[in-house]
Each structure stands twice: as structure tokens, then as C-alpha cells.
mmCIF file of C-alpha atoms in Angstrom:
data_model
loop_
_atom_site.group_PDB
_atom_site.id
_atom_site.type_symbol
_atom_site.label_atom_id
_atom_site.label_comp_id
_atom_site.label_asym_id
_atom_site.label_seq_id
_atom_site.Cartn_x
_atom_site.Cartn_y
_atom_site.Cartn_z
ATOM 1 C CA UNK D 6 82.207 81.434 118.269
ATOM 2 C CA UNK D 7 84.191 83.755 115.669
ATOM 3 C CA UNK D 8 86.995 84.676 116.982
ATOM 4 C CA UNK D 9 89.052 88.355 115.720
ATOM 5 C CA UNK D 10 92.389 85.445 114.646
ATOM 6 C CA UNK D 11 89.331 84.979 111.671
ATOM 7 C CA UNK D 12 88.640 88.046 110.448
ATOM 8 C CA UNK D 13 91.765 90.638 112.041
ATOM 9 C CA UNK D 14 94.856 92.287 109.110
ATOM 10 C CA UNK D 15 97.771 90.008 109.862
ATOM 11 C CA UNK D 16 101.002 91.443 109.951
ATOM 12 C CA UNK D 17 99.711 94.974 109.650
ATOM 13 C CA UNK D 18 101.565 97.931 108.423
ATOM 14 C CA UNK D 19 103.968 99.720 111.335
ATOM 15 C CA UNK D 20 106.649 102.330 111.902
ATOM 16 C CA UNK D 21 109.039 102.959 114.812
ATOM 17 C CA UNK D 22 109.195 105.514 117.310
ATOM 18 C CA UNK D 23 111.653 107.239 115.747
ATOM 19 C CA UNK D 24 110.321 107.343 112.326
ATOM 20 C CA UNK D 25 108.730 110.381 111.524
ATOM 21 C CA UNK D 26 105.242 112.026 110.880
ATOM 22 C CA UNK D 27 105.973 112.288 106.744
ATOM 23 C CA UNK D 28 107.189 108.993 106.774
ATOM 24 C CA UNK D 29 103.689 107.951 108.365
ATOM 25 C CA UNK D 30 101.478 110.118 106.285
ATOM 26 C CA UNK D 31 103.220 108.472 103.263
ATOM 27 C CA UNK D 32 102.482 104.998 104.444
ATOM 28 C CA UNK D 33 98.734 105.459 104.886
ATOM 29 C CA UNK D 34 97.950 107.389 101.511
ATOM 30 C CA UNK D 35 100.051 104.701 100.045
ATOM 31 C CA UNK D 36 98.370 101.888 101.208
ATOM 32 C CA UNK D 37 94.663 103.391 101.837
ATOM 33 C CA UNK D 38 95.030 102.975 105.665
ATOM 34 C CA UNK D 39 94.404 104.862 109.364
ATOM 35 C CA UNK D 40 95.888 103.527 112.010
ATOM 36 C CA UNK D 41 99.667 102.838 111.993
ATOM 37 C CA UNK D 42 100.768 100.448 115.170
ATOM 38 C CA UNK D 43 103.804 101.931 116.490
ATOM 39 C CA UNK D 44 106.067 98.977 117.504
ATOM 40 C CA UNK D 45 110.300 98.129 118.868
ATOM 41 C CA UNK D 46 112.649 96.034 116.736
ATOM 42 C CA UNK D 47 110.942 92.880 118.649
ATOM 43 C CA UNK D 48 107.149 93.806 117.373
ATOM 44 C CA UNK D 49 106.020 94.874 120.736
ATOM 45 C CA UNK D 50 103.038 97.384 120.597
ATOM 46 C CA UNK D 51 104.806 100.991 121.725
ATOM 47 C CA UNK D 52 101.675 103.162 120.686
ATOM 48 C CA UNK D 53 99.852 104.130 118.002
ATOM 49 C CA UNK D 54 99.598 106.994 115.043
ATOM 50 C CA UNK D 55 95.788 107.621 113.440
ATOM 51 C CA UNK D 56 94.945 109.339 110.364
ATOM 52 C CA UNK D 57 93.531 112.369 113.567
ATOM 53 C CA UNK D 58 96.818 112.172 114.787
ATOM 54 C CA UNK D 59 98.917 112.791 111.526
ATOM 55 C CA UNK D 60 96.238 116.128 110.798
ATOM 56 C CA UNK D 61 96.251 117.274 114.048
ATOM 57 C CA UNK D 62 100.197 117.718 113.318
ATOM 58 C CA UNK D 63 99.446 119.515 110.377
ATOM 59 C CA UNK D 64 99.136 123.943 109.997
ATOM 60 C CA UNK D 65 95.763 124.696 108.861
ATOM 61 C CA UNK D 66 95.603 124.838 104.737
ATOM 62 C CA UNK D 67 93.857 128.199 105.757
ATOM 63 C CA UNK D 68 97.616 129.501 106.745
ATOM 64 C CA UNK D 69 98.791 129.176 103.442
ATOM 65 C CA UNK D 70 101.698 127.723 104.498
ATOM 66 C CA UNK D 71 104.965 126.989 102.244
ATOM 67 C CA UNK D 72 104.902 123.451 101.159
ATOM 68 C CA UNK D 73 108.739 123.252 101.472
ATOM 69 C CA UNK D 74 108.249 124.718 105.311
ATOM 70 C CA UNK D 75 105.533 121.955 105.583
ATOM 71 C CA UNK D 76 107.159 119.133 104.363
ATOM 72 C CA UNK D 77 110.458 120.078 106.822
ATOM 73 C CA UNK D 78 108.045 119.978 109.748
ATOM 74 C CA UNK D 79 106.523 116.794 109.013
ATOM 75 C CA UNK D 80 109.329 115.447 108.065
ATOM 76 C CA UNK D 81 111.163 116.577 112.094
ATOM 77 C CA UNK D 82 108.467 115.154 113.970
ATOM 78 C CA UNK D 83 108.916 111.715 115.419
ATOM 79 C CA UNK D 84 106.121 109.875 115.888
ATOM 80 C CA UNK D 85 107.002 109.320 119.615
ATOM 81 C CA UNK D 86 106.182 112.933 119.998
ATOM 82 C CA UNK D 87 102.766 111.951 118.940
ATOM 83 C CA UNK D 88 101.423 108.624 119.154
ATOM 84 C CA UNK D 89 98.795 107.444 121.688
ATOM 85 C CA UNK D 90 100.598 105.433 124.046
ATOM 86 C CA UNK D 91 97.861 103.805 126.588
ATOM 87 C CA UNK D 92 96.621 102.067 123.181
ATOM 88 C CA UNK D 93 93.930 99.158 124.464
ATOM 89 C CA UNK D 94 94.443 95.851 122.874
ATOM 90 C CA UNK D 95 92.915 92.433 122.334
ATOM 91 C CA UNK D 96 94.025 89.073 122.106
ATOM 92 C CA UNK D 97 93.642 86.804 118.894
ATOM 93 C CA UNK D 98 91.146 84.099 120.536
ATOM 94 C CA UNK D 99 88.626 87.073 121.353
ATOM 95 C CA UNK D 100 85.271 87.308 120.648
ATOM 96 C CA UNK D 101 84.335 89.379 117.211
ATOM 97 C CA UNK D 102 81.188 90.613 118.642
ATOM 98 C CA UNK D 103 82.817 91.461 122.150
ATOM 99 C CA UNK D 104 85.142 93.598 120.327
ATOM 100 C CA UNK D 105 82.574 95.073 118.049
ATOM 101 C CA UNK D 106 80.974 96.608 121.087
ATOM 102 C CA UNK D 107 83.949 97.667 122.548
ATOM 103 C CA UNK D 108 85.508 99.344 119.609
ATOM 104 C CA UNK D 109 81.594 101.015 119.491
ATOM 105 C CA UNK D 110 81.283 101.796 123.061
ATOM 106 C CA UNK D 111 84.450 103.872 123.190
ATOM 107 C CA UNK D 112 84.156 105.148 119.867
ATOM 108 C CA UNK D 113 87.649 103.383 118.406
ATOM 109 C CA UNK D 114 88.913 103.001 114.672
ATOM 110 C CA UNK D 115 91.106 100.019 115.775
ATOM 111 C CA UNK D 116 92.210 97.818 118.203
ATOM 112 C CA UNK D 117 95.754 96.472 117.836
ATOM 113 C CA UNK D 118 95.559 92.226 118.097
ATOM 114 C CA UNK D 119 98.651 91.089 120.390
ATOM 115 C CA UNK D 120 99.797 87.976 121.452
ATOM 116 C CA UNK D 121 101.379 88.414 124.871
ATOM 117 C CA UNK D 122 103.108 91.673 123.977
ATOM 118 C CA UNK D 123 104.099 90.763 120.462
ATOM 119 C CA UNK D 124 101.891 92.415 117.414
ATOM 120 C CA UNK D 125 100.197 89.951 115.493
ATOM 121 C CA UNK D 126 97.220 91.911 113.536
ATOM 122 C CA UNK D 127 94.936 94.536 114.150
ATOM 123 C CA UNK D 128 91.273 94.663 113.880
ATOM 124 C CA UNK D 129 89.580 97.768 112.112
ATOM 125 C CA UNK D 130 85.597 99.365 111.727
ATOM 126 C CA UNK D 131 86.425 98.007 108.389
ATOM 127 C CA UNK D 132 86.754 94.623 109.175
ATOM 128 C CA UNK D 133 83.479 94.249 111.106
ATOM 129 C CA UNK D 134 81.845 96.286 108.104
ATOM 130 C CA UNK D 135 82.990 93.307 106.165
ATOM 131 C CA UNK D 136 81.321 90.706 108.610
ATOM 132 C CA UNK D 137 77.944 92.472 108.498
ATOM 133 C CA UNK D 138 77.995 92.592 104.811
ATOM 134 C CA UNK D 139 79.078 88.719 104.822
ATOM 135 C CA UNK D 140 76.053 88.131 107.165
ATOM 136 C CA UNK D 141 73.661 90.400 105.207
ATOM 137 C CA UNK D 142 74.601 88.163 101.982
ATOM 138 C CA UNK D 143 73.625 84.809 104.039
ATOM 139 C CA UNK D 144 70.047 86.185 105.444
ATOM 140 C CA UNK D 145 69.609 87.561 101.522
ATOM 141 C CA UNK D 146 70.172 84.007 100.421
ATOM 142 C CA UNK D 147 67.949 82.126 102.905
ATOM 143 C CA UNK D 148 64.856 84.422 102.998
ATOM 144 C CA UNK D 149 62.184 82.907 101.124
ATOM 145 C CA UNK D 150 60.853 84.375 97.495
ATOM 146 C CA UNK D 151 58.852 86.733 97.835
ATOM 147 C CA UNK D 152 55.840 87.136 95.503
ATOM 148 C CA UNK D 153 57.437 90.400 93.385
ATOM 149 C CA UNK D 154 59.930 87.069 92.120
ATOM 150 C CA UNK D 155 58.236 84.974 90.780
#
């Protein structure tokens, strides 16, 4: 059996509580990412920030707001004011396809990967998009030709 230690980010991108919500919406345009673990000096999972979060923060575009008065909110908002904090987790040794249909059941980006209470990688829709595609490669290369090949 697969397990999510195989296919889960290691050492994923994270901010502190006390960071705040322009410091997080920098992060994940900088590095193409959603979901920002929230963690303590020791790596244990506090909560968590998503790319919903961060725009939920946000005044409506349609306000016209200043982007000086914009980037002063953003940039006085902890993220403790905002992140999820009952954030469901799974263990390294896990099953990928148990926590395919969990993430799909309750309709998740991410789950954060923790060993005890420590952080060690998170899992995203991404990764198991990767798996699929990895499978869908393997079936390609054992089906038979067909007679449009030869």
C-alpha cells in the first residue's frame, strides 16, 4: 500500500501566528501555492491560512479601494485573527487512497501530514492529481495496440 510519506510536500511552506495576512499573500503568489500551515517555533500545527481565507480578508475590487489603504490593512492583520484552527490532519504512514476520499468527501484543498504534533508535509488535490496522471501513464503503456497503430 502507498502510503501519503510517498507522495506528500515535505517541509512545506509556513508562517506564524503572528505574521500577517500580506506577509501570507506574498508567500503563496511567490511560490504558486494555497494553503499556508500555520505552525509555533517547535513546528506544531496551530491552524491554517487558504488562498479563501487571504480573499475573504480582502475589500471588494468593486470598492475601489486605495491600494496604500489596502496594503496597511493586509499588512495589520495577523493571521491568528484568521486561520482555521480545528484543521484535520493525517499521519505519514496513511493510506493515499483513504485520504483521497477524505479530502473528497469533505470537500478539502489539503490536509496537513503530522507526526505526533510536529509538521512534517502536507498533502494537496495536487498531489493526488499527480498520482492519477502517474497511473493513467502505466494503463497507457500496458494496453495492447490497437488496430489504428499499426
Amino acid at each position: 500500500m502507498m502510503t501519503l510519506s510517498e507522495i506528500m510536500t515535505e517541509h512545506p511552506f509556513t508562517l506564524g501566528p503572528e505574521n500577517s495576512v500580506k506577509q501570507a499573500m506574498d508567500l503563496m503568489q511567490q511560490e504558486q501555492i494555497r494553503h499556508i500551515p500555520i505552525v509555533d517555533e517547535h513546528r506544531h500545527l496551530l491552524g491554517l491560512v487558504t488562498l479563501t481565507d487571504i480573499l475573504a480578508t480582502r475589500e471588494s475590487k468593486l470598492l475601489l479601494i486605495n491600494p496604500e489603504r489596502e496594503a496597511e490593512f493586509t499588512d495589520s492583520v495577523q493571521l491568528d485573527e484568521i486561520m482555521t484552527r480545528q484543521v484535520a490532519s493525517v499521519d505519514p504512514h496513511a493510506g493515499i487512497k483513504e485520504a483521497a476520499l477524505y479530502l473528497q468527501r469533505h470537500k478539502y484543498g489539503c490536509l496537513p501530514v503530522l507526526r505526533g504534533r510536529k509538521l512534517v508535509g502536507i498533502v494537496t488535490e495536487s498531489d493526488f492529481i499527480a498520482v492519477a496522471i502517474n497511473l493513467l501513464e502505466l494503463m497507457e503503456e500496458q494496453e495492447p495496440p490497437s488496430d489504428s497503430d499499426l
